[in-house]
CSV table of C-alpha atoms and ligand atoms in Angstrom, one decimal:
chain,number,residue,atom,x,y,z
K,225,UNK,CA,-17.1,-25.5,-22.3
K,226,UNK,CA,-16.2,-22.7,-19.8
K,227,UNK,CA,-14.0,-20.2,-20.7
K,228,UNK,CA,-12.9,-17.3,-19.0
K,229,UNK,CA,-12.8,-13.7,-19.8
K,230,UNK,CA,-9.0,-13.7,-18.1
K,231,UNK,CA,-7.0,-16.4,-17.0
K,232,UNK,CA,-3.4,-16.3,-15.6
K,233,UNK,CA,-3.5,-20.0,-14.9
K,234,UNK,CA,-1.1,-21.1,-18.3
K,235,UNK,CA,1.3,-18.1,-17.5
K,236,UNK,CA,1.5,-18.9,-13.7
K,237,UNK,CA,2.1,-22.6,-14.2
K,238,UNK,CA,4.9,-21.7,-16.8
K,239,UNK,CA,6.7,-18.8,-15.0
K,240,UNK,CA,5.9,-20.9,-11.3
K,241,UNK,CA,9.8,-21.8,-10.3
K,242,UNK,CA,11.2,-18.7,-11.4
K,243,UNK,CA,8.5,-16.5,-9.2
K,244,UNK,CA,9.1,-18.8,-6.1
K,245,UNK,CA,12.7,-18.3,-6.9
K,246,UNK,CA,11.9,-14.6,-6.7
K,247,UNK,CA,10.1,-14.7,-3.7
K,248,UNK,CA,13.0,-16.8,-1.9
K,249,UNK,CA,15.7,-14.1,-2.8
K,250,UNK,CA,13.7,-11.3,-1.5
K,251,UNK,CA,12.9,-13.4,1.1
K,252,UNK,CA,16.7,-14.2,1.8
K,253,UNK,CA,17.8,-10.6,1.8
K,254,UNK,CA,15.3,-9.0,4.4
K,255,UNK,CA,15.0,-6.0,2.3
K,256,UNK,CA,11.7,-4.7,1.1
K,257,UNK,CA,11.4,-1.6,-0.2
K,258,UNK,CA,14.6,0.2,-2.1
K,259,UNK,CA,17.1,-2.4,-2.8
K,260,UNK,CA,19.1,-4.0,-5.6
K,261,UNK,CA,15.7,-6.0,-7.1
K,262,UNK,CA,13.7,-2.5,-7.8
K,263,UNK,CA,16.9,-1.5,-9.4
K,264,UNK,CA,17.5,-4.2,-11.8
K,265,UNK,CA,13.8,-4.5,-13.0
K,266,UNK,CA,13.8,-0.3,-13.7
K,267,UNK,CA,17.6,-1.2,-15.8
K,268,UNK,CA,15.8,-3.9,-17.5
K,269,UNK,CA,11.8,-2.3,-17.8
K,270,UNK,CA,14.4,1.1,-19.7
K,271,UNK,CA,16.0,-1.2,-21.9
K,272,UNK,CA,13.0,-3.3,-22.6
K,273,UNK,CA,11.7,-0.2,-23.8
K,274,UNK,CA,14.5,1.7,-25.4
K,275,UNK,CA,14.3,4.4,-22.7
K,276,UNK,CA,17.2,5.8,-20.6
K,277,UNK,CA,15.4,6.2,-17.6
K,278,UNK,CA,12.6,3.9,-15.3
K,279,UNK,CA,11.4,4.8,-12.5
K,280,UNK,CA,9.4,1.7,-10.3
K,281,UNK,CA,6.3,3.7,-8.4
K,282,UNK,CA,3.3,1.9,-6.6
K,283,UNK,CA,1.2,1.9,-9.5
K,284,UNK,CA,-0.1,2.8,-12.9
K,285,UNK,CA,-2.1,6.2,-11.7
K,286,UNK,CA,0.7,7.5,-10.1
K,287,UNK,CA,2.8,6.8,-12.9
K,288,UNK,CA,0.6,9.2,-14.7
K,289,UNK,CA,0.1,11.6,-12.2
K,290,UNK,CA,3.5,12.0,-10.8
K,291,UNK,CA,5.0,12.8,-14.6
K,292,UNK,CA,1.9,15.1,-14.6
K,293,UNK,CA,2.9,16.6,-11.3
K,294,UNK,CA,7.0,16.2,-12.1
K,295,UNK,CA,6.0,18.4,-15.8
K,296,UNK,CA,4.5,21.0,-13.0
K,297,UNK,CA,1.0,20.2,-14.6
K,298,UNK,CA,-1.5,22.2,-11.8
K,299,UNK,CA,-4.5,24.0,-10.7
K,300,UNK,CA,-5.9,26.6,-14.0
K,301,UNK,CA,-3.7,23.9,-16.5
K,302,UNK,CA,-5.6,22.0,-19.3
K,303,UNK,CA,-5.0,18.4,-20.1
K,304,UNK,CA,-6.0,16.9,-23.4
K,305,UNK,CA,-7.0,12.8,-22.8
K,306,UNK,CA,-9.4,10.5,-25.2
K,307,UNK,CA,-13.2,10.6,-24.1
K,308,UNK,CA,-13.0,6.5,-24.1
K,309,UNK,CA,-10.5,5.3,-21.9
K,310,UNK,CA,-10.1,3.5,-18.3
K,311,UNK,CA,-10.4,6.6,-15.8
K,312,UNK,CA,-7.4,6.3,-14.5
K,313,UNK,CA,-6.2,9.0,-17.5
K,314,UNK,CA,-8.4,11.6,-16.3
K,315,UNK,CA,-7.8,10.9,-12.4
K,316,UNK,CA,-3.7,11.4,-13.1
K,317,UNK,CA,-5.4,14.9,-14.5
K,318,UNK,CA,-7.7,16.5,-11.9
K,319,UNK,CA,-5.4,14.5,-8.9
K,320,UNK,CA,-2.7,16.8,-9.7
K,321,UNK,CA,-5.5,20.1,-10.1
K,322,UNK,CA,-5.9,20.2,-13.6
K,323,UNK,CA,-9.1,19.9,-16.1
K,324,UNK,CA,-9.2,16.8,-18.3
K,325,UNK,CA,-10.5,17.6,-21.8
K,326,UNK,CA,-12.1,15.5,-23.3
K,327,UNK,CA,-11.2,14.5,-27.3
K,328,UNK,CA,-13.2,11.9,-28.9
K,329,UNK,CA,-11.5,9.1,-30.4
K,330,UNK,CA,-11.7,7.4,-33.7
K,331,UNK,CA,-14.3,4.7,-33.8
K,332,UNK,CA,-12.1,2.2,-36.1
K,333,UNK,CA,-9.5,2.5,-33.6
K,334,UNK,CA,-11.0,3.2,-30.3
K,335,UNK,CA,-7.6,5.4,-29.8
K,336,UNK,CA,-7.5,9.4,-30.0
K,337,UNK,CA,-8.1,11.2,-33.3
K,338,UNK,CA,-5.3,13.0,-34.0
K,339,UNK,CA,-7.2,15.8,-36.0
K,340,UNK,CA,-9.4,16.3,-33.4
K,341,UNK,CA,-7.0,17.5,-31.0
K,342,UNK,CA,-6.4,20.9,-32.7
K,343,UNK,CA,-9.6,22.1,-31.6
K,344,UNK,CA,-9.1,21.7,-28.2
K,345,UNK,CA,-6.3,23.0,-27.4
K,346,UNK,CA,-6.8,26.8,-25.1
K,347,UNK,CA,-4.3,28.6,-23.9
K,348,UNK,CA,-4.6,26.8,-20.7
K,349,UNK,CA,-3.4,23.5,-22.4
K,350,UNK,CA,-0.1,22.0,-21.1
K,351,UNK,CA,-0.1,18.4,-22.3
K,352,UNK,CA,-1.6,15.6,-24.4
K,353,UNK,CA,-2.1,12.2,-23.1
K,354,UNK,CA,-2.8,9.7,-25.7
K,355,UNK,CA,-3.9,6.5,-24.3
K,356,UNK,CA,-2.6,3.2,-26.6
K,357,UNK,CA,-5.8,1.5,-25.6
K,358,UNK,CA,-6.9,-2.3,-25.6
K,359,UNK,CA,-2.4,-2.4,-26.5
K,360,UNK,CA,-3.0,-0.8,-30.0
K,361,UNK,CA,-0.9,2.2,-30.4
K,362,UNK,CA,-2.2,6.0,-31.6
K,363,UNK,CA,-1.3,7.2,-34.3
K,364,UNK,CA,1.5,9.0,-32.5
K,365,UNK,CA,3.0,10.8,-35.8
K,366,UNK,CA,0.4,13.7,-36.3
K,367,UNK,CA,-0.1,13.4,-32.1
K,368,UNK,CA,3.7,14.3,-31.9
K,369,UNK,CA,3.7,16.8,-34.8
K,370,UNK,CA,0.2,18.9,-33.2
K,371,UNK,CA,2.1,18.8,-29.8
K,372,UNK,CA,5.4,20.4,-30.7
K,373,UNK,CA,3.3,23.1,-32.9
K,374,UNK,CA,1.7,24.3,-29.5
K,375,UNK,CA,4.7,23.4,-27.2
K,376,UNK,CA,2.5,20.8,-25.2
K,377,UNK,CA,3.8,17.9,-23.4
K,378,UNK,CA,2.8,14.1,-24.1
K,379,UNK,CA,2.5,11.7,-22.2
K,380,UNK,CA,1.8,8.5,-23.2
K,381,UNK,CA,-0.6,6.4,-20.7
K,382,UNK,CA,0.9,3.0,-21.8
K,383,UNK,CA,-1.2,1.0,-18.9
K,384,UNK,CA,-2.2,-1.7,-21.1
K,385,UNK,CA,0.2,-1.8,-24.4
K,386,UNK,CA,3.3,-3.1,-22.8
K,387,UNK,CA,5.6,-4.3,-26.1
K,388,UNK,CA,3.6,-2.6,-28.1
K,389,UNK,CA,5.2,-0.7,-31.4
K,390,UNK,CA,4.6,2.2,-34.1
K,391,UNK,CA,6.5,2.0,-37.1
K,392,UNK,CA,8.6,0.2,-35.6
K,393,UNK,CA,9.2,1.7,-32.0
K,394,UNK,CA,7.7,0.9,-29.0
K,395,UNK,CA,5.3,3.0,-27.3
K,396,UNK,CA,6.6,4.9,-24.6
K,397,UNK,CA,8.9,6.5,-26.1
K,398,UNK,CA,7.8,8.7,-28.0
K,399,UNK,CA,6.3,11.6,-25.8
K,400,UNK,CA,8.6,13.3,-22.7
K,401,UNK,CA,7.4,10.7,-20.2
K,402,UNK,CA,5.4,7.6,-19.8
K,403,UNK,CA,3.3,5.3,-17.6
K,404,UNK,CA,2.9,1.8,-17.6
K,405,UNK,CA,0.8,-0.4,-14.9
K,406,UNK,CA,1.8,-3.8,-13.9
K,407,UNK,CA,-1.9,-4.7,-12.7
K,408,UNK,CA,-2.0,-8.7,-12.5
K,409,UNK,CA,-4.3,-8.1,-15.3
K,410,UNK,CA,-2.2,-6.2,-17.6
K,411,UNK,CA,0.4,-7.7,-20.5
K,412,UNK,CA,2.9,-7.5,-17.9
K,413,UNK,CA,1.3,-8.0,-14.7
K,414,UNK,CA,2.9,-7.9,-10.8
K,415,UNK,CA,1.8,-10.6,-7.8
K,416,UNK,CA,0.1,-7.1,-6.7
K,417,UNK,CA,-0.5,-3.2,-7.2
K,418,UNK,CA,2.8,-2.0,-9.2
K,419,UNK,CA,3.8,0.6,-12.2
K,420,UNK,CA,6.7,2.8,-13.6
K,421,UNK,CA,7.8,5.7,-15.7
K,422,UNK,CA,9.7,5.7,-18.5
K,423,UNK,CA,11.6,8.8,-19.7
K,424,UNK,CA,14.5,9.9,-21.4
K,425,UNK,CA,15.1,13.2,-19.5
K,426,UNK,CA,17.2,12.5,-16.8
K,427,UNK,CA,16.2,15.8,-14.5
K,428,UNK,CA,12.4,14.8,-14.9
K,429,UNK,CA,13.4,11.2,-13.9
K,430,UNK,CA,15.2,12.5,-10.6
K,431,UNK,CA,12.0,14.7,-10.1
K,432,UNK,CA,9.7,11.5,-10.4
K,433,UNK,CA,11.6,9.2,-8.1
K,434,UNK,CA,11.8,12.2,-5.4
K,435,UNK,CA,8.2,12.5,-5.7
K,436,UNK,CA,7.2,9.1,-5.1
K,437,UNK,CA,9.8,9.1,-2.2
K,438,UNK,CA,8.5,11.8,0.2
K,439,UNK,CA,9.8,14.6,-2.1
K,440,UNK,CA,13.0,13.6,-0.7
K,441,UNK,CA,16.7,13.7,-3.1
K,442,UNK,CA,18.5,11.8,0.0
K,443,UNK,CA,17.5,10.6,3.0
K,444,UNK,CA,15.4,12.7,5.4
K,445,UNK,CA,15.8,15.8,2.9
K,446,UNK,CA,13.0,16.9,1.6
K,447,UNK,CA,12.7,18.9,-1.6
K,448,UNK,CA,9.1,18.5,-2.8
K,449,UNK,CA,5.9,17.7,-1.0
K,450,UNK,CA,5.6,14.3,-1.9
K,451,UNK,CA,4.0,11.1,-2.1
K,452,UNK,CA,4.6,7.8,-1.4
K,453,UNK,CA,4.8,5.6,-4.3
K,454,UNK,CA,7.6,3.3,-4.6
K,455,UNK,CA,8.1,-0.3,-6.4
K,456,UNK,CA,8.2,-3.0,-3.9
K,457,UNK,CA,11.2,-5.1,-3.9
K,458,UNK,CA,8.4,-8.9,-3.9
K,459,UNK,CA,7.3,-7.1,-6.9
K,460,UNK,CA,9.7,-5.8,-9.0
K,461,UNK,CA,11.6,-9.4,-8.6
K,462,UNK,CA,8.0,-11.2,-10.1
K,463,UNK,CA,8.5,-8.8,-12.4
K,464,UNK,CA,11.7,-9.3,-13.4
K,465,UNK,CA,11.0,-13.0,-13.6
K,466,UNK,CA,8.3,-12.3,-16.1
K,467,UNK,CA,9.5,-9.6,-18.5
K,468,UNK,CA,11.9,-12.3,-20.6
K,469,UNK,CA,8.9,-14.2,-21.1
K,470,UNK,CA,7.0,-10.9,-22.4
K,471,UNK,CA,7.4,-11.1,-26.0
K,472,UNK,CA,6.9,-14.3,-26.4
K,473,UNK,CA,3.5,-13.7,-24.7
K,474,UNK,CA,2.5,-11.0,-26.3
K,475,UNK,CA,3.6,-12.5,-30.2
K,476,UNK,CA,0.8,-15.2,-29.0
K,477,UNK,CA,-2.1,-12.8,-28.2
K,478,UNK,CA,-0.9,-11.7,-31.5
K,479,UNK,CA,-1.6,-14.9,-32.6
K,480,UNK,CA,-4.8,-15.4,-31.4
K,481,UNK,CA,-6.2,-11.7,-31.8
K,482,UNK,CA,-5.5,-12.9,-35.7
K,483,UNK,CA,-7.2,-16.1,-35.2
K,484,UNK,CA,-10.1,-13.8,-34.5
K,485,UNK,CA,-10.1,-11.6,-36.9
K,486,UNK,CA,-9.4,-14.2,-39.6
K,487,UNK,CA,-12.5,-16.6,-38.4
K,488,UNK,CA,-15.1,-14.4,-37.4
K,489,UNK,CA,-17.5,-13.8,-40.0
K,490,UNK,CA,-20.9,-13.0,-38.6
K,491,UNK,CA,-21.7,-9.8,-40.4
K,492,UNK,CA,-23.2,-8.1,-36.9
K,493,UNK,CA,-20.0,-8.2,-35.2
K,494,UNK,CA,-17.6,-5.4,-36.2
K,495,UNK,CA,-13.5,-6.3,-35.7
K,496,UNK,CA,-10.9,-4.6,-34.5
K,497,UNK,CA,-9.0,-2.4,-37.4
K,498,UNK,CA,-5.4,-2.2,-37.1
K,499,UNK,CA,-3.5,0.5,-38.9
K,500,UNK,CA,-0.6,0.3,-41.2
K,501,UNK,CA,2.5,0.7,-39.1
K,502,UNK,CA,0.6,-0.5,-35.6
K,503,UNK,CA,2.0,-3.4,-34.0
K,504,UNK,CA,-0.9,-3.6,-31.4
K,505,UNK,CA,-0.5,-6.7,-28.1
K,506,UNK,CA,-3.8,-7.0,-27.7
K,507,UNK,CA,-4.1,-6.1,-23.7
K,508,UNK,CA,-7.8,-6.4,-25.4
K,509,UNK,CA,-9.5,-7.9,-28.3
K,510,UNK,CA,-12.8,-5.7,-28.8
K,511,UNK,CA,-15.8,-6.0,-30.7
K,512,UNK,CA,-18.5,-3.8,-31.5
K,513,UNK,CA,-21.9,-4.7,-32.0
K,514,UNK,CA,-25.2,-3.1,-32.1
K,515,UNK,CA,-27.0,-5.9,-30.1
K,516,UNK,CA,-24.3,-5.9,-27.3
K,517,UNK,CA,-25.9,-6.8,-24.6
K,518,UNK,CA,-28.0,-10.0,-26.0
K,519,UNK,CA,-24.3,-10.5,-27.9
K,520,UNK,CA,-23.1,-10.9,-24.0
K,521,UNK,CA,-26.0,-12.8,-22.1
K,522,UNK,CA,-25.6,-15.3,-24.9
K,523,UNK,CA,-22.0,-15.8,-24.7
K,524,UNK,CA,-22.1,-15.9,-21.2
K,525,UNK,CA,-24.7,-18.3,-21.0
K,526,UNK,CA,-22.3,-20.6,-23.5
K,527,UNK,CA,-19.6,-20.3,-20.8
K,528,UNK,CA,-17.9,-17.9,-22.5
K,529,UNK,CA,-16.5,-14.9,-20.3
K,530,UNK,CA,-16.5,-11.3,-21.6
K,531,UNK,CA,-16.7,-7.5,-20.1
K,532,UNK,CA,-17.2,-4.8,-21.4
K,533,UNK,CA,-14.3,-1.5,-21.7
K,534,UNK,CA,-16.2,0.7,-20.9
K,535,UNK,CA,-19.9,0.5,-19.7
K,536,UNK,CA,-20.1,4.1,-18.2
K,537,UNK,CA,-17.7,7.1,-20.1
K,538,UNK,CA,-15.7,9.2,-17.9
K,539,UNK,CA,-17.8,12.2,-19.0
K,540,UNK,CA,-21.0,10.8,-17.4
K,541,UNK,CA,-19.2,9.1,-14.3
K,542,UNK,CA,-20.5,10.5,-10.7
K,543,UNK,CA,-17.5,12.1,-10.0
K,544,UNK,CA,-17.0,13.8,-13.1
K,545,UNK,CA,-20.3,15.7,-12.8
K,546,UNK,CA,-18.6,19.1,-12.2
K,547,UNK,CA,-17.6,18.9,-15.7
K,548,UNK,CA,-20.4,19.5,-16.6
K,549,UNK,CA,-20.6,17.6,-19.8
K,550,UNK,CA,-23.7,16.7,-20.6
K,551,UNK,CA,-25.1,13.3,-22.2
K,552,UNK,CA,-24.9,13.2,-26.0
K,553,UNK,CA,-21.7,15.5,-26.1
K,554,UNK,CA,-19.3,12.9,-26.9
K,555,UNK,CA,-21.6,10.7,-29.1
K,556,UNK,CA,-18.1,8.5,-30.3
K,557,UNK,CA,-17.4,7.8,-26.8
K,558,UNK,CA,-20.7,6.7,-25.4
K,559,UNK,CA,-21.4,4.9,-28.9
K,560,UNK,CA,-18.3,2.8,-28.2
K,561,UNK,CA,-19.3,2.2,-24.5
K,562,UNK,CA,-22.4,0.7,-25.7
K,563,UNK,CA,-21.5,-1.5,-28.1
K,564,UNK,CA,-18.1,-2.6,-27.6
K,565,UNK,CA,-17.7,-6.1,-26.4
K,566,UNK,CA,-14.3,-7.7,-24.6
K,567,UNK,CA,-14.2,-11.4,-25.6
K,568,UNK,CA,-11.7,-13.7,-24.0
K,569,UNK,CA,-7.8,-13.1,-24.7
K,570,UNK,CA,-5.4,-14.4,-22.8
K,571,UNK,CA,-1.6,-16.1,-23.2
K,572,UNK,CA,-2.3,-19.8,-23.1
K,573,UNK,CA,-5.8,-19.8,-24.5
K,574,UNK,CA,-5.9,-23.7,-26.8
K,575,UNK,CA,-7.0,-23.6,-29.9
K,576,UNK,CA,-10.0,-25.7,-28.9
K,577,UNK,CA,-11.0,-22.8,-26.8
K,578,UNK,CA,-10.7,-19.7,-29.4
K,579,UNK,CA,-12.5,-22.2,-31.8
K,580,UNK,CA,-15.4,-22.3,-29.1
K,581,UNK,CA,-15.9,-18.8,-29.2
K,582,UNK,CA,-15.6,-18.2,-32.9
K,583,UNK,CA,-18.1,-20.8,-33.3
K,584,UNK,CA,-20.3,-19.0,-30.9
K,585,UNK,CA,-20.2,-15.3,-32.2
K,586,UNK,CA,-20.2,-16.8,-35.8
K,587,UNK,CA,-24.0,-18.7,-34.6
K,588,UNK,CA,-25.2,-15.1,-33.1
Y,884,LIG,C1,-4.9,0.0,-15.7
Y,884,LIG,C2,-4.9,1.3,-16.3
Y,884,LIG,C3,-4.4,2.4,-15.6
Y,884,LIG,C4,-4.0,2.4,-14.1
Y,884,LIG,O1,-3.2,1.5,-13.7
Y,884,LIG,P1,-3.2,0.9,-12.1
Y,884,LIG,O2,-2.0,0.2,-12.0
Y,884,LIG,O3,-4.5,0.1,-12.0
Y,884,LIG,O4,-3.3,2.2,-11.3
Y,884,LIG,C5,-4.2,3.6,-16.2
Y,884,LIG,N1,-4.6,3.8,-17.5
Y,884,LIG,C6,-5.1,2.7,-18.2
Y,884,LIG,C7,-5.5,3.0,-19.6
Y,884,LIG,C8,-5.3,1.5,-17.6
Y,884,LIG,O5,-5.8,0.5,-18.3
């Protein structure tokens, strides 16, 4: 059997007449960038959410580093992020001139620990960005509660935990501003490059949407120095087309992520641990285990697609070397980088298939 790591076949062959349908209005209307289909995905994405405000941008990094930039985050500022995420978090940080601290996260969780952040903060710090990593949320009480002590910022990098909840509310909405990507790969996923922000403060999403428009408030007047990163009308209409279908996506990760958990038993493999509280959507379903990389040769040679998040920490990445943080310094992060393993998760995964890979890791 030969089963992929990711596969948007199921989804694409489900959602196919309502994405042509999407393409065809575009299409129809001749109008690419700025029109009516931007708008109504960044109504719906807001409401989706229970935010006030969304604001479409070309991606999920600038989603992250235009709130950065929009907080007036800068040069001499201090940002705190979680030693084991995707880089994008850190690259929102130094893009807009600031240092990324680095706060190592809890190893049942793979997500920031909350009483580690204390200890990092200077009087340089501005903001906290707590990542909800692999779609399983932080711990966003004692986050919240440690921020508004200091008077920092959060926001929340919520790249790959679309949908996802703590106690109860969705993530996004709990620190000043947040960013989402729609990578193809992501729980919600564009035909292409695409992300937004989420806020609640109307000034700051005015600010955002200037920024990614050339700095400008209204037409050739320009307020800030800005970018350009805007939703594209193809892409917020796929998008569009997908988000009803999003729950009902993510309830059958859900379904399989306890599948998993329920059915593998090999005492080498270590599961995910999920919270009290955390409603995670499983962008990811990691493992840990201390023979990782014979774990993933003999998967892969049993068809069975995996990856791993993340092979390299940001701290020891090439272009993080003037941080000067040296090897060993953030033993959580590089323990999890070499043992954590991705196994295949995906809407529209068969039974037959899941039981494969059980079967497999349970034979390890
Ligand atoms: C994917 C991702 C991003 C960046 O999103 P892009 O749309 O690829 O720019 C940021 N943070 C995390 C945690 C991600 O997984």
């Amino acid at each position: 059997m030969n089963i992929p790591f990711v596969s948007f076949l199921p989804m694409e062959r489900e959602l196919e007449n309502s994405i042509r349908a999407s393409f065809e209005r575009v299409f129809e209307s001749s109008r690419y960038i700025g029109g009516s289909e931007d708008r109504s995905f960044e109504i719906a994405f807001a409401d989706y959410c229970g935010s006030k405000f969304c604001i479409g941008v070309g991606n999920g990094l600038d989603a992250l580093m235009l709130s950065l930039k929009a907080l007036g985050i800068k040069e001499g500022d201090e940002v705190i992020v979680p030693s084991d995420t995707y880089i994008a978090t850190a690259l929102a940080v130094t893009y807009v001139g600031a240092k990324p601290v680095f706060v190592e996260p809890d190893i049942r969780t793979f997500n920031i620990d909350p009483d580690r952040i204390e200890a990092a903060i200077t009087e340089n710090t501005k903001a906290v960005m707590p990542v909800h990593l692999y779609g399983q949320p932080c711990d966003m009480d004692p986050i919240m509660a440690t921020a508004e002590k200091y008077g920092l910022y959060v926001v929340e990098d919520c790249a790959q935990a679309h949908g996802a909840s703590y106690k109860g509310r969705k993530v996004g909405t709990f620190g000043i501003a947040a960013g989402f990507s729609f990578y193809p790969g992501k729980n919600l996923g564009a035909l292409g490059d695409a992300g937004a922000v989420v806020t609640d403060d109307a000034d700051l999403a005015d600010k955002i949407r200037a920024l990614g428009n050339y700095g400008s408030d209204y037409k050739y007047h320009h307020i800030y120095k800005g970018n350009n990163s805007r939703l594209d009308e193809l892409q917020a209409a796929f998008l569009s087309a997908k988000l009803p279908h999003l729950d009902r996506m993510n309830r059958e990760r859900q379904r399989i992520a306890r599948v998993y958990t329920e059915s593998i038993i090999n005492p080498k493999i270590i599961k995910p641990y999920v919270p009290e509280g955390c409603g995670p959507v499983w962008h990811i379903y990691a493992i840990r285990c201390a023979e990782r990389d014979a774990l993933e040769r003999y998967l892969n040679e049993k068809g069975i697609g995996t990856n791993k998040h993340y092979p390299i920490p940001m701290h020891l990445q090439e272009c993080y070397k003037d941080l000067n943080i040296p090897k060993g310094s953030l033993p959580v992060a590089e323990e999890i980088s070499s043992t954590e393993l991705s196994i295949p998760m995906y809407y529209g995964m068969t039974d037959d298939e899941t039981e494969y890979v059980i079967d497999a890791i349970n034979r390890f």
